[in-house]
């Protein structure tokens, strides 16, 4: 495999540091199904099914601190209807606890995705 | 020779290795929260591929030492020399030590069985009473 070493990237008008791109990429992400089985992922060692609507995402490479940014999206299917949920999140630098909420209580989701952006350890 | 950062090794592995679905799950109960249902640890297929391949994951001891390192302080595991390939069973034991609190697998002294490694087939597919799941004694 060859390595391209560049400090800056230019699109013809704007120049940005390569770190601008790498620091902005998702450092961990996962899509999982109702059985909490990962469909695809990056930097995830395991998922923990903690109960109805509750999933913990354990990272292979921890974040530097617990203040990384997270985006969670989940979808439940009910007959022919699908709708997006409200979600809650808490966790640490090495794991994230996602709660998938339908109405006012945690509920299992058919498909969920979690994306984390931040500085790695 | 400089060791590549763990995240770089994971990126490379993802582009080269085929995901491996584990045939095991780890059932466990948290002794600190006895009213909560049993939890199920599901290995990530990309991670399992890395464990079986070798040369990617750091020694488990680095994660254990990093548990004691405060947020924001440098961690050891991303820069540690990777370990050799594991069997699937060894990988599950590694994962238990990495992703389950030591209060479950190391410190618990009670009589209840609070952790079991089980085949996937033993996990119920009906989740109607998910919050009532307990480990059978």
Coordinates of C-alpha atoms in Angstrom, one line a residue:
Chain A
X1 CA 0.0 0.0 0.0
X2 CA 1.3 3.5 -0.9
X3 CA 1.0 6.5 1.4
X4 CA 0.2 10.0 0.2
X5 CA 1.7 12.5 2.5
X6 CA 0.2 16.0 2.2
X7 CA -0.1 18.8 4.8
X8 CA -2.7 20.8 2.9
X9 CA -5.5 20.2 0.5
X10 CA -6.5 22.8 -2.1
X11 CA -9.7 22.7 -4.2
X12 CA -8.6 25.5 -6.5
X13 CA -9.7 28.4 -4.3
X14 CA -9.5 27.3 -0.7
X15 CA -6.6 25.6 1.1
X16 CA -7.2 23.6 4.3
X17 CA -4.9 21.5 6.4
X18 CA -5.2 17.7 6.0
X19 CA -6.0 17.5 9.7
X20 CA -9.1 19.7 9.0
X21 CA -10.4 16.7 7.1
X22 CA -9.2 13.9 9.3
X23 CA -10.3 15.6 12.6
X24 CA -13.8 16.1 11.1
X25 CA -14.4 12.5 10.1
X26 CA -16.5 10.2 12.2
X27 CA -14.2 8.3 14.6
X28 CA -16.8 5.7 15.5
X29 CA -20.0 4.6 14.0
X30 CA -22.4 1.7 13.9
X31 CA -25.7 0.6 12.4
X32 CA -27.5 -2.2 14.3
X33 CA -30.7 -4.1 14.1
X34 CA -33.4 -5.0 16.7
X35 CA -31.3 -7.9 18.0
X36 CA -28.4 -5.5 18.7
X37 CA -26.3 -7.1 16.0
X38 CA -24.1 -4.6 14.2
X39 CA -24.8 -4.5 10.5
X40 CA -21.7 -2.4 9.8
X41 CA -19.4 -0.3 12.0
X42 CA -16.0 1.3 12.6
X43 CA -14.1 1.4 15.8
X44 CA -16.7 -0.6 17.8
X45 CA -15.7 -3.7 19.8
X46 CA -19.2 -4.7 20.9
X47 CA -22.8 -3.7 21.6
X48 CA -24.5 -4.4 24.8
X49 CA -28.3 -5.0 24.8
X50 CA -29.1 -3.5 28.2
X51 CA -32.9 -3.9 28.0
X52 CA -35.8 -2.6 26.0
X53 CA -34.7 0.3 23.9
X54 CA -31.3 0.5 25.6
X55 CA -28.0 -0.2 23.8
X56 CA -24.4 0.5 24.8
X57 CA -21.8 1.0 22.1
X58 CA -18.3 0.0 23.3
X59 CA -15.4 1.5 21.4
X60 CA -12.2 -0.3 20.3
X61 CA -10.2 3.0 20.5
X62 CA -11.5 5.2 23.3
X63 CA -12.1 8.9 22.9
X64 CA -9.8 11.3 24.7
X65 CA -12.6 12.5 26.9
X66 CA -16.3 12.0 27.2
X67 CA -17.3 15.2 25.5
X68 CA -17.3 13.9 22.0
X69 CA -20.2 14.7 19.7
X70 CA -22.8 12.1 19.0
X71 CA -25.7 11.7 16.6
X72 CA -28.2 8.9 17.0
X73 CA -31.0 7.9 14.6
X74 CA -33.4 5.1 15.2
X75 CA -36.4 3.8 13.3
X76 CA -39.3 1.7 14.4
X77 CA -41.6 -0.1 12.0
X78 CA -45.2 -0.6 12.9
X79 CA -47.1 -2.3 10.1
X80 CA -46.6 -0.1 7.1
X81 CA -45.6 2.9 9.2
X82 CA -42.1 3.9 10.1
X83 CA -41.2 6.8 12.2
X84 CA -38.1 8.3 13.7
X85 CA -37.7 8.4 17.4
X86 CA -36.4 10.8 20.1
X87 CA -33.3 9.5 21.7
X88 CA -31.2 10.0 24.8
X89 CA -27.5 9.5 25.3
X90 CA -24.9 9.3 28.1
X91 CA -21.6 7.5 28.5
X92 CA -17.9 7.7 28.9
X93 CA -14.8 8.0 26.7
X94 CA -14.8 4.2 26.1
X95 CA -18.6 3.5 25.7
X96 CA -21.8 5.3 24.9
X97 CA -25.2 4.4 26.2
X98 CA -28.1 5.0 23.8
X99 CA -31.7 5.0 24.8
X100 CA -34.2 4.8 22.0
X101 CA -37.4 6.5 23.0
X102 CA -40.9 6.2 21.6
X103 CA -43.3 8.7 23.1
X104 CA -42.1 8.9 26.7
X105 CA -40.6 5.5 27.3
X106 CA -37.7 3.4 25.9
X107 CA -38.7 1.1 23.1
X108 CA -36.9 -1.4 20.9
X109 CA -35.9 -0.1 17.5
X110 CA -35.8 -1.9 14.2
X111 CA -32.7 -0.1 12.9
X112 CA -30.5 2.4 14.7
X113 CA -27.3 4.2 13.8
X114 CA -24.9 6.0 16.1
X115 CA -22.2 8.3 14.9
X116 CA -19.5 9.8 17.1
X117 CA -17.1 12.6 16.2
X118 CA -14.4 13.9 18.4
X119 CA -10.8 13.5 19.4
X120 CA -9.5 10.0 20.0
X121 CA -7.2 8.9 22.9
Chain B
X1 CA 9.7 0.7 14.3
X2 CA 6.8 3.1 15.1
X3 CA 3.5 1.4 15.9
X4 CA 0.5 2.7 13.9
X5 CA -2.3 4.2 16.0
X6 CA -5.0 1.7 16.8
X7 CA -7.6 3.7 14.8
X8 CA -5.4 3.6 11.7
X9 CA -5.1 -0.2 12.1
X10 CA -8.8 -0.5 12.5
X11 CA -9.4 1.5 9.3
X12 CA -7.0 -0.7 7.3
X13 CA -8.6 -3.8 8.7
X14 CA -12.0 -2.7 7.8
X15 CA -11.0 -2.2 4.2
X16 CA -9.3 -5.6 4.0
X17 CA -11.0 -8.1 6.3
X18 CA -14.4 -9.8 6.0
X19 CA -16.6 -9.3 9.1
X20 CA -17.1 -12.4 11.3
X21 CA -20.4 -12.9 13.1
X22 CA -19.6 -14.6 16.4
X23 CA -21.5 -17.7 17.5
X24 CA -21.4 -16.5 21.1
X25 CA -23.1 -14.0 23.3
X26 CA -22.2 -13.0 26.9
X27 CA -25.1 -12.7 29.3
X28 CA -24.4 -10.8 32.5
X29 CA -26.1 -9.0 35.3
X30 CA -24.7 -5.9 37.0
X31 CA -24.4 -6.5 40.8
X32 CA -24.6 -2.8 41.3
X33 CA -28.1 -2.6 39.8
X34 CA -29.9 -5.9 40.8
X35 CA -33.3 -4.6 39.6
X36 CA -32.2 -4.2 36.0
X37 CA -32.6 -7.0 33.5
X38 CA -29.8 -9.2 32.3
X39 CA -27.6 -7.6 29.6
X40 CA -26.4 -9.2 26.4
X41 CA -22.9 -8.4 25.1
X42 CA -22.8 -8.9 21.3
X43 CA -19.3 -8.9 19.7
X44 CA -18.9 -6.6 16.7
X45 CA -18.2 -8.5 13.5
X46 CA -15.5 -6.2 12.3
X47 CA -13.8 -6.3 15.7
X48 CA -14.1 -10.1 15.7
X49 CA -12.3 -10.2 12.3
X50 CA -9.5 -8.1 13.8
X51 CA -9.2 -10.5 16.8
X52 CA -9.0 -13.6 14.6
X53 CA -6.6 -11.9 12.2
X54 CA -4.0 -10.7 14.8
X55 CA -1.6 -7.8 14.6
X56 CA -4.3 -5.2 15.1
X57 CA -5.7 -5.2 18.7
X58 CA -3.6 -4.1 21.7
X59 CA -3.0 -6.3 24.8
X60 CA -6.0 -6.4 27.1
X61 CA -3.8 -5.2 30.0
X62 CA -3.5 -1.8 28.3
X63 CA -7.3 -1.3 28.4
X64 CA -7.4 -2.4 32.1
X65 CA -4.7 0.1 33.0
X66 CA -6.4 2.8 30.9
X67 CA -9.6 2.3 33.0
X68 CA -7.7 4.0 35.8
X69 CA -6.6 7.0 33.7
X70 CA -8.7 10.1 34.1
X71 CA -10.5 11.7 31.1
X72 CA -8.3 13.9 29.0
X73 CA -5.0 12.2 30.1
X74 CA -3.0 10.1 27.6
X75 CA -4.1 6.5 27.2
X76 CA -1.9 3.6 26.5
X77 CA -4.0 1.2 24.4
X78 CA -4.0 3.2 21.0
X79 CA -0.2 3.1 20.9
X80 CA 0.6 -0.4 22.3
X81 CA 2.2 -3.1 20.2
X82 CA -0.6 -5.3 18.7
X83 CA -1.0 -8.8 19.8
X84 CA -1.2 -12.0 17.8
X85 CA -4.3 -13.7 16.5
X86 CA -6.8 -15.1 19.0
X87 CA -9.3 -18.0 18.7
X88 CA -12.9 -17.0 18.9
X89 CA -13.1 -18.2 22.4
X90 CA -10.1 -16.2 23.5
X91 CA -11.5 -13.2 21.8
X92 CA -14.7 -13.5 23.8
X93 CA -12.7 -13.7 27.0
X94 CA -10.7 -10.6 25.9
X95 CA -14.0 -8.8 25.2
X96 CA -15.4 -9.6 28.6
X97 CA -12.4 -8.1 30.2
X98 CA -12.6 -5.0 28.0
X99 CA -16.3 -4.2 27.8
X100 CA -17.8 -5.6 31.0
X101 CA -17.1 -4.0 34.3
X102 CA -14.6 -5.9 36.6
X103 CA -17.3 -5.9 39.3
X104 CA -19.0 -8.6 37.2
X105 CA -16.2 -10.9 36.0
X106 CA -13.5 -10.3 38.7
X107 CA -14.8 -8.9 41.9
X108 CA -18.2 -10.5 42.4
X109 CA -18.2 -12.9 45.4
X110 CA -21.9 -13.8 45.6
X111 CA -23.6 -17.1 45.0
X112 CA -25.7 -16.1 42.0
X113 CA -24.4 -16.8 38.5
X114 CA -24.2 -13.4 37.1
X115 CA -22.3 -14.1 33.8
X116 CA -22.6 -16.8 31.2
X117 CA -21.1 -17.3 27.7
X118 CA -23.8 -18.8 25.6
X119 CA -24.4 -19.8 22.0
X120 CA -26.4 -17.3 20.0
X121 CA -29.3 -19.7 19.7
X122 CA -30.0 -19.5 23.4
X123 CA -30.8 -15.8 23.3
X124 CA -34.6 -15.5 23.0
X125 CA -35.8 -13.9 19.8
X126 CA -39.1 -12.8 21.4
X127 CA -38.4 -9.5 23.2
X128 CA -41.9 -9.0 24.6
X129 CA -40.6 -9.4 28.1
X130 CA -37.1 -8.1 27.5
X131 CA -37.0 -6.2 30.8
X132 CA -37.7 -9.3 32.8
X133 CA -34.8 -11.3 31.5
X134 CA -32.6 -12.9 34.2
X135 CA -29.9 -15.5 34.1
X136 CA -31.3 -18.9 35.0
X137 CA -29.8 -20.3 38.2

